XYZ file of C-alpha atoms in Angstrom:
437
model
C 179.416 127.880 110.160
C 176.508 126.478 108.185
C 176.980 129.070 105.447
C 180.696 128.511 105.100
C 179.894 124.713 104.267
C 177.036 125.585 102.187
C 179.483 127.443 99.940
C 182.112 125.209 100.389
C 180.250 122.456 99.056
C 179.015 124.492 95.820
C 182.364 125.520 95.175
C 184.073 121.930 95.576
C 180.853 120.775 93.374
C 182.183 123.377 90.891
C 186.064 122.691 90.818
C 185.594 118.830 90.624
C 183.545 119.496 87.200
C 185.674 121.760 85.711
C 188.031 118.487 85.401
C 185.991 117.551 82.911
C 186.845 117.410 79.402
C 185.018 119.506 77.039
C 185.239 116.829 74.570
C 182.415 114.906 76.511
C 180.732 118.470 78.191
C 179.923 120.476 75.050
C 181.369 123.162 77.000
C 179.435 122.572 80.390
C 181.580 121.536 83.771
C 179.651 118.444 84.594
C 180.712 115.903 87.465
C 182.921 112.845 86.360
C 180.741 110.258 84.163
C 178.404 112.930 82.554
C 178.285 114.304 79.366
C 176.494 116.833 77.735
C 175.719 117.231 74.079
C 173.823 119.538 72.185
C 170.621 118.565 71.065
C 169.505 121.897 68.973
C 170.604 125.519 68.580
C 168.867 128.381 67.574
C 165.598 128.074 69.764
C 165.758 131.716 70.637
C 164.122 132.636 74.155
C 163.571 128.841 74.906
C 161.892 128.627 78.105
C 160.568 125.476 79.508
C 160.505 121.677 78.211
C 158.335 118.855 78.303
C 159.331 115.538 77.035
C 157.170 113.436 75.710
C 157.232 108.918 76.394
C 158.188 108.501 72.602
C 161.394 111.298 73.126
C 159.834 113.619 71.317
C 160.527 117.382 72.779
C 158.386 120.550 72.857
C 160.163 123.813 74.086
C 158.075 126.917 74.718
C 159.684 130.241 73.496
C 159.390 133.423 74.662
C 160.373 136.208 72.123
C 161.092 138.580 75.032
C 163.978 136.794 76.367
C 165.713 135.805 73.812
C 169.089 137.481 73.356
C 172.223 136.431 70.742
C 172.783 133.359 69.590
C 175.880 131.737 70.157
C 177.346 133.432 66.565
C 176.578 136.879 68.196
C 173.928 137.688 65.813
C 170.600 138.856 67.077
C 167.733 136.043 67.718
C 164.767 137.080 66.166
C 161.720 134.879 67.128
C 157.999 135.495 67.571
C 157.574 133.001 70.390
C 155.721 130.221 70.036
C 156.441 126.282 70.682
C 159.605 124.649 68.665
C 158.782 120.883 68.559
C 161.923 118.692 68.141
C 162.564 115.221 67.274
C 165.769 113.050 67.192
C 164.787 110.352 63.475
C 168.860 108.614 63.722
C 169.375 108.547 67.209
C 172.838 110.286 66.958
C 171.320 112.460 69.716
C 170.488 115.606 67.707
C 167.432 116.897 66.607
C 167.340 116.387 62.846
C 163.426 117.498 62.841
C 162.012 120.492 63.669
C 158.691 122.089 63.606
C 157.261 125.210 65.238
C 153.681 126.492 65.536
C 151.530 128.820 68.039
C 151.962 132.462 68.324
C 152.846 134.459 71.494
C 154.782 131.909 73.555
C 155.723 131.920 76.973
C 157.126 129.969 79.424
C 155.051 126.989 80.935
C 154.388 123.755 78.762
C 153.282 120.227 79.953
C 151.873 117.267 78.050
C 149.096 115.189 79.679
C 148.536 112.131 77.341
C 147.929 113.767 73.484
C 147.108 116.991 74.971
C 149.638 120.167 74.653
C 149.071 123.198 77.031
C 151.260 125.925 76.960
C 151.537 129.267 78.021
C 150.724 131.962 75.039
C 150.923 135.710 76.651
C 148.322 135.860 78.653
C 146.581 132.763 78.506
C 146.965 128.970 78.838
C 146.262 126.897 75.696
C 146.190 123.212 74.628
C 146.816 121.405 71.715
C 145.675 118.489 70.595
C 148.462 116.396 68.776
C 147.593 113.487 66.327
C 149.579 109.733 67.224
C 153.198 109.971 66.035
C 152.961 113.590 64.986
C 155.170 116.766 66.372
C 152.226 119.593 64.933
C 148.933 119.737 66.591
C 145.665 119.221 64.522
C 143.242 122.136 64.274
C 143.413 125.435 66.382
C 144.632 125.468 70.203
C 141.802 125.554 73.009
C 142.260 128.830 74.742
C 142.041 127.294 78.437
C 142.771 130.318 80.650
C 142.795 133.969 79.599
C 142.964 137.235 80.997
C 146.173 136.970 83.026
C 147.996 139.781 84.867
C 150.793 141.164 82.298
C 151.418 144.113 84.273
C 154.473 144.560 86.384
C 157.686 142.637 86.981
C 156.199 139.057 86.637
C 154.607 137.422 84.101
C 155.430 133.980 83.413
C 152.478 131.700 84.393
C 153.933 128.778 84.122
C 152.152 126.001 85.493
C 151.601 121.923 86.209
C 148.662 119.734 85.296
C 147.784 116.887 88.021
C 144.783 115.351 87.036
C 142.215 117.772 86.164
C 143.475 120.724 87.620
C 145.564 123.469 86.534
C 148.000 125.146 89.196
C 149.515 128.471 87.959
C 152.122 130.518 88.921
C 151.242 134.039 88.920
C 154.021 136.299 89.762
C 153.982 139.691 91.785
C 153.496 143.045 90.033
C 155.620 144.518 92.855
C 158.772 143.900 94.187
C 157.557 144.090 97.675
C 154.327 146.086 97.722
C 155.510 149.287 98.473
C 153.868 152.429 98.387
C 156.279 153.650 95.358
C 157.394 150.862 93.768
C 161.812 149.796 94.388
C 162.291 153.712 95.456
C 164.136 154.473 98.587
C 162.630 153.948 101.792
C 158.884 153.644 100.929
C 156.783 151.911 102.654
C 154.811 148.788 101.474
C 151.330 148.952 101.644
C 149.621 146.983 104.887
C 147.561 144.567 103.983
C 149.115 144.341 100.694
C 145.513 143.980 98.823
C 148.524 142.560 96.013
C 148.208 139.366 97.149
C 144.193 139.245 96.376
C 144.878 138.546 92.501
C 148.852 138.029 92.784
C 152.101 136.514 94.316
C 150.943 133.215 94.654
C 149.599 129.991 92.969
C 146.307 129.741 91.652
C 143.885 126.436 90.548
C 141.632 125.945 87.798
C 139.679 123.689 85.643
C 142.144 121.768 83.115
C 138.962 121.436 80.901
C 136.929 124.008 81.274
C 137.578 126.578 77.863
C 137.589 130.189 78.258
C 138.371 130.853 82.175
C 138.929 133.777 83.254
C 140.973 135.003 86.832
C 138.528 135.423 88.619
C 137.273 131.061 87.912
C 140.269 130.444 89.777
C 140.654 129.401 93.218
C 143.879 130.789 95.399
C 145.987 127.818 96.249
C 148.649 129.262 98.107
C 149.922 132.940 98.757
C 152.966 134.987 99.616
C 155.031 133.597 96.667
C 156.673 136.582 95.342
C 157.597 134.401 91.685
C 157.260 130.695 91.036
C 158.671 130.622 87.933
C 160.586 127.014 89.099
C 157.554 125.202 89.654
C 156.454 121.102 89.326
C 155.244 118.278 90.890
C 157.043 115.321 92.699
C 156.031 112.157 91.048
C 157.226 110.560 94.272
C 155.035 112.086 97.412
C 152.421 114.096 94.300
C 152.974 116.891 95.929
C 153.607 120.432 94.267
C 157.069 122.343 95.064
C 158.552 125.890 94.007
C 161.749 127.085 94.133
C 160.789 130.882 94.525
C 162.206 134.404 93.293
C 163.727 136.909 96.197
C 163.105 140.191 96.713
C 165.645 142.809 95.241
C 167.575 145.832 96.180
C 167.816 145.793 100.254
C 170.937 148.163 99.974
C 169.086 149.910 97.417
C 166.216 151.124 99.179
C 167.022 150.722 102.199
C 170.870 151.932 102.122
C 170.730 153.061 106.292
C 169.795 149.492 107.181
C 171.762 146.878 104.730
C 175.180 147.281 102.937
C 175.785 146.522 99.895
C 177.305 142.936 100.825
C 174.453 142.138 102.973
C 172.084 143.186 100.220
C 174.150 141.206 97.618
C 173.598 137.866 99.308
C 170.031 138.256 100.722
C 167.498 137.283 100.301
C 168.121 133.496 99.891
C 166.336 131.744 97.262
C 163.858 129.363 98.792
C 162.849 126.054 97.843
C 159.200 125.314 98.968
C 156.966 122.421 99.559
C 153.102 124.639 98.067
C 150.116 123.291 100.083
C 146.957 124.518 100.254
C 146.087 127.296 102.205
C 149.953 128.149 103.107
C 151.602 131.691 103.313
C 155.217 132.107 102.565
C 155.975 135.478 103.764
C 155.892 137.693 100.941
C 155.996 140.940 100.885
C 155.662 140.993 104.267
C 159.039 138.638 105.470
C 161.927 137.520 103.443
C 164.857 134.391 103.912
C 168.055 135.779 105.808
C 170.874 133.811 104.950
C 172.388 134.243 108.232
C 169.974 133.793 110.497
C 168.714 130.964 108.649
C 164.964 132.567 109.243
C 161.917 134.669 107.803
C 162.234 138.150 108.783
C 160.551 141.677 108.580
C 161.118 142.868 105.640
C 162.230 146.991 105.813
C 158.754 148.153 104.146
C 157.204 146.907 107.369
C 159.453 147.900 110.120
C 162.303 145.276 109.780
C 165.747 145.979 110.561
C 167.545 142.571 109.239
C 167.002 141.056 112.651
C 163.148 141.148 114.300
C 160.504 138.791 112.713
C 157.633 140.563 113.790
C 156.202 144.095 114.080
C 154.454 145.712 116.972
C 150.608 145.774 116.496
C 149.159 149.350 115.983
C 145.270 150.418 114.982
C 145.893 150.574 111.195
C 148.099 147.747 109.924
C 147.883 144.158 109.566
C 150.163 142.076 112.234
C 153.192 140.534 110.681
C 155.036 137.503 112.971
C 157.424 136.032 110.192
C 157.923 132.608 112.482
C 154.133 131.962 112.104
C 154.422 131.885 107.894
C 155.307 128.816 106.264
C 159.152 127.769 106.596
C 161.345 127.082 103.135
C 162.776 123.321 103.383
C 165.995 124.637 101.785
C 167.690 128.059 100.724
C 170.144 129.356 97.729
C 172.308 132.022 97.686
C 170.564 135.696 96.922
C 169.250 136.697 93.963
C 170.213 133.276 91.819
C 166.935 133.931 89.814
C 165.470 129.639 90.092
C 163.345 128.870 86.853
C 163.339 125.426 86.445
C 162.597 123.218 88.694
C 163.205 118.845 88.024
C 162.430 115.571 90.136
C 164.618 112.968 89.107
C 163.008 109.739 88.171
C 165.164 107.680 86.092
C 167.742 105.100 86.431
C 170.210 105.925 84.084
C 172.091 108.528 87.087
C 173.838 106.959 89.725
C 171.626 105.738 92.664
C 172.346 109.415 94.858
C 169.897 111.325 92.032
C 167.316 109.606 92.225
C 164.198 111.294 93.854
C 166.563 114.152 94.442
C 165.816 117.836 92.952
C 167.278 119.795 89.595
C 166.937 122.956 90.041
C 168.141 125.606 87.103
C 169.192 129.082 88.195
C 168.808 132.013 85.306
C 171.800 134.038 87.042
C 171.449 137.271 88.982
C 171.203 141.033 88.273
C 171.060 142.391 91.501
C 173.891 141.626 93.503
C 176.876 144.661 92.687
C 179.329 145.321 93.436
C 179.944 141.660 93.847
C 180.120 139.926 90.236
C 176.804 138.322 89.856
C 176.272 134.955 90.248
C 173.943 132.028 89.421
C 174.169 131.020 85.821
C 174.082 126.591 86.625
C 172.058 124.062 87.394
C 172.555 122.449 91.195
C 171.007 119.319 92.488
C 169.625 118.752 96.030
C 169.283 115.140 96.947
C 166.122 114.467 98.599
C 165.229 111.532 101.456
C 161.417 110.786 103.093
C 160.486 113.833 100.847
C 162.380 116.746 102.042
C 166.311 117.599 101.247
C 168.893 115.837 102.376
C 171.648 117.756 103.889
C 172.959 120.733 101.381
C 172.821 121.032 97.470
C 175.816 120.710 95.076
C 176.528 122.762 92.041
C 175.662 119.929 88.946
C 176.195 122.037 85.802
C 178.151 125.423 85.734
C 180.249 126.828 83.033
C 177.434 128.635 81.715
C 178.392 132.076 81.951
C 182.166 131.704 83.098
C 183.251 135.330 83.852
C 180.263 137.145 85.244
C 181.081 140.984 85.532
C 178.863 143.101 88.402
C 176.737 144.795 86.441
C 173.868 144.081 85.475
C 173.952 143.111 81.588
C 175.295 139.679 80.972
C 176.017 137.921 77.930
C 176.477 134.593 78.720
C 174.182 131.838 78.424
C 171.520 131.288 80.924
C 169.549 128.027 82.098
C 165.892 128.149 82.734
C 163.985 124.446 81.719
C 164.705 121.161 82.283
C 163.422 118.236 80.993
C 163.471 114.138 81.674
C 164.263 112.036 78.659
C 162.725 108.433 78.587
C 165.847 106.969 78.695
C 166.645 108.886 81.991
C 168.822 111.799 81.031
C 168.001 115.216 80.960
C 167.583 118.779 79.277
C 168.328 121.912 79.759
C 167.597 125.199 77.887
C 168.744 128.360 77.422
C 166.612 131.289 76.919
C 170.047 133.581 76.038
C 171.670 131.483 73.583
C 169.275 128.955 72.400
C 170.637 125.951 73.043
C 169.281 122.695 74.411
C 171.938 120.277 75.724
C 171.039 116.612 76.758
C 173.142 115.335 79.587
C 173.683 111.567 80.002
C 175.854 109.565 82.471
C 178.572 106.959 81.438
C 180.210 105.500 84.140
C 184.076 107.077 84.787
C 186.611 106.222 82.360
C 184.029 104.462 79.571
């Protein structure tokens, strides 16, 4: 019953937006009294966004991801950070600059300092008052970071003087042969020594390596949706799924089952916690961590019996998600709302943008928006609501999709917000107007 009103809420969420007209949208379906404009095209593979208190706007770019621009023409870029800035206030970017080589995904601003992700490090910039272009060469922060295997995004936050970075899984789920059929994952998974999970360093200290770093929290298969509440100052994920149940495991899960499992779970990361992976994964019916099918699960138990040679696994003993999404929505960005200029329900609530699915045929995949949780006392209130769709309108089942696809978002100082586009290139800025202005 709960999963028939979770989806009936995303889908009402949905329908009431696409009321919308596209004059005010820029072709998004937003709820009544938003409106979305486009800020810049053309920043090919954009990734994540910081905002700076003057409006200025840096986007991280990742040459890898980008795909076609809206013309249908390739996007060539070399990565790198696009800094943009709005001179009329007609709510375009008029001025744009881009420096750094290598790009990636993460970027925050902590007063005149500029740290980015650039392959396989962390860097900062210094940036001179008033300017969009650093002075002198980037401080190479953290280097050395895992680039092998599925995930390599280390994005990150900055609180204070630490650094807390996401660093992804090589593996789907530690198996023995990596996403083949019915092999078994590897117990312990020595993976999770150096990956899946958040680590902490020095925001000061030059020239870290991986092994400076302190593990902050493990059993995160991919944080790529990662921040910090300004309200509680505590650090939350909203965290990648394992893939291909029905795949691997085709005497266990059908293809349905595998299409909408696991769910997509938003976490609160403390210190010290384990979420689960490889070894457990969210079942959207059961509303639970279970065994995962590389170590004995079936859909159903949460533990495994204990023999002489492998590691104990009770699922109900890792750390619970505070909310779930549907399978295999691929979060990326991940946005506490602060402002005032949203009615009073957003505020302190959760943005979270989903890239859109691969792995979820023969079903059409799904995914492609941004939703909003509302938050109370610091967890999430009740269920989430689809806030932005129209992204990628007809989503086929396989696995190639040419639509656009929403990974950062950003906070303007006036209280609306951004979102980019990593397929595309485009950055829209949504604002609120009340109804019928």
């Amino acid at each position: 019953m709960k999963k028939t009103l979770l989806f009936a809420c995303v889908l009402v969420g949905s329908a009431h937006a696409q009321g919308r007209s596209s004059a005010c949208t820029a072709g998004l379906q937003l709820p009544d009294g938003f409106c979305a404009t486009v800020f810049a095209e053309g920043a090919s593979g954009a990734r994540h966004i910081v905002v700076a208190p003057n409006g200025d706007v840096f986007v991280n770019t990742d040459a890898a991801r980008a795909r076609r621009t809206a013309s249908g023409t390739s996007a060539a870029t070399t990565g790198g950070i696009i800094a943009l800035r709005d001179t009329n206030g007609d709510g375009k970017a008029d001025l744009q600059e881009r420096f750094g080589v290598g790009g990636g995904t993460g970027i925050a601003l902590a007063g005149n300092l500029l740290y980015a992700t650039a392959g396989n490090s962390i860097v900062r910039y210094r940036l001179g008052s008033g300017s969009l272009t650093p002075s002198g060469n980037p401080d190479t922060i953290v280097t050395g970071l895992p680039m092998s295997g599925s995930h390599h995004s280390h994005n990150f936050v900055i609180q204070g003087q630490t650094l807390y970075i996401n660093i992804g899984s090589a593996t789907n789920t530690c198996q023995q042969r990596d996403r083949q059929p019915e092999s078994p994952g590897f117990n312990p998974c020595t993976e999770l020594e150096t990956r899946a999970g958040v680590w902490e360093f020095d925001a000061n200290r030059p020239r870290q390596q991986p092994n400076d770093g302190r593990r902050y929290a493990t059993g995160l298969r991919n944080s790529v949706a990662f921040t910090r509440n300004p309200v509680d100052c505590d650090l939350y994920a909203a965290v990648h799924g394992r893939d291909q149940l029905h795949d691997n495991w085709p005497k266990l899960y059908t293809t349905e089952k595998s299409a909408e499992n696991p769910g997509e779970e938003l976490v609160r990361v403390d210190r010290g916690a384990d979420y689960g992976w490889p070894y457990c994964y969210y079942d959207v019916d059961s509303h639970a961590l279970v065994l995962a099918p590389e170590y004995g699960g079936d859909g159903q138990k949460t533990a495994d019996q204990k023999t002489s040679d492998r590691k104990t696994i009770d699922c109900a003993r890792k750390t619970q998600p505070l909310m779930s999404f549907p399978g295999h929505w691929a979060p990326n960005g991940l946005l506490f709302y602060t402002g005032s200029q949203f009615p009073s329900q957003y505020r302190g609530g959760a943005f979270v943008a989903f890239h859109g699915s691969w792995n979820r045929a023969p079903l059409p995949q799904a995914g492609f928006r941004v939703a909003f949780a509302p938050f109370r006392f610091n967890r999430p209130l009740g269920s989430f609501s689809t806030f932005a769709d129209g992204f990628n309108p007809t989503p086929a089942a396989g696995r190639a999709q040419s639509g656009r696809r929403p990974v950062g978002l950003g906070q303007a100082p006036d209280g609306s917000i951004f979102i980019t586009d990593d397929a595309g290139g485009t950055i829209w800025r949504v604002s609120y107007r009340a109804p019928g202005r």
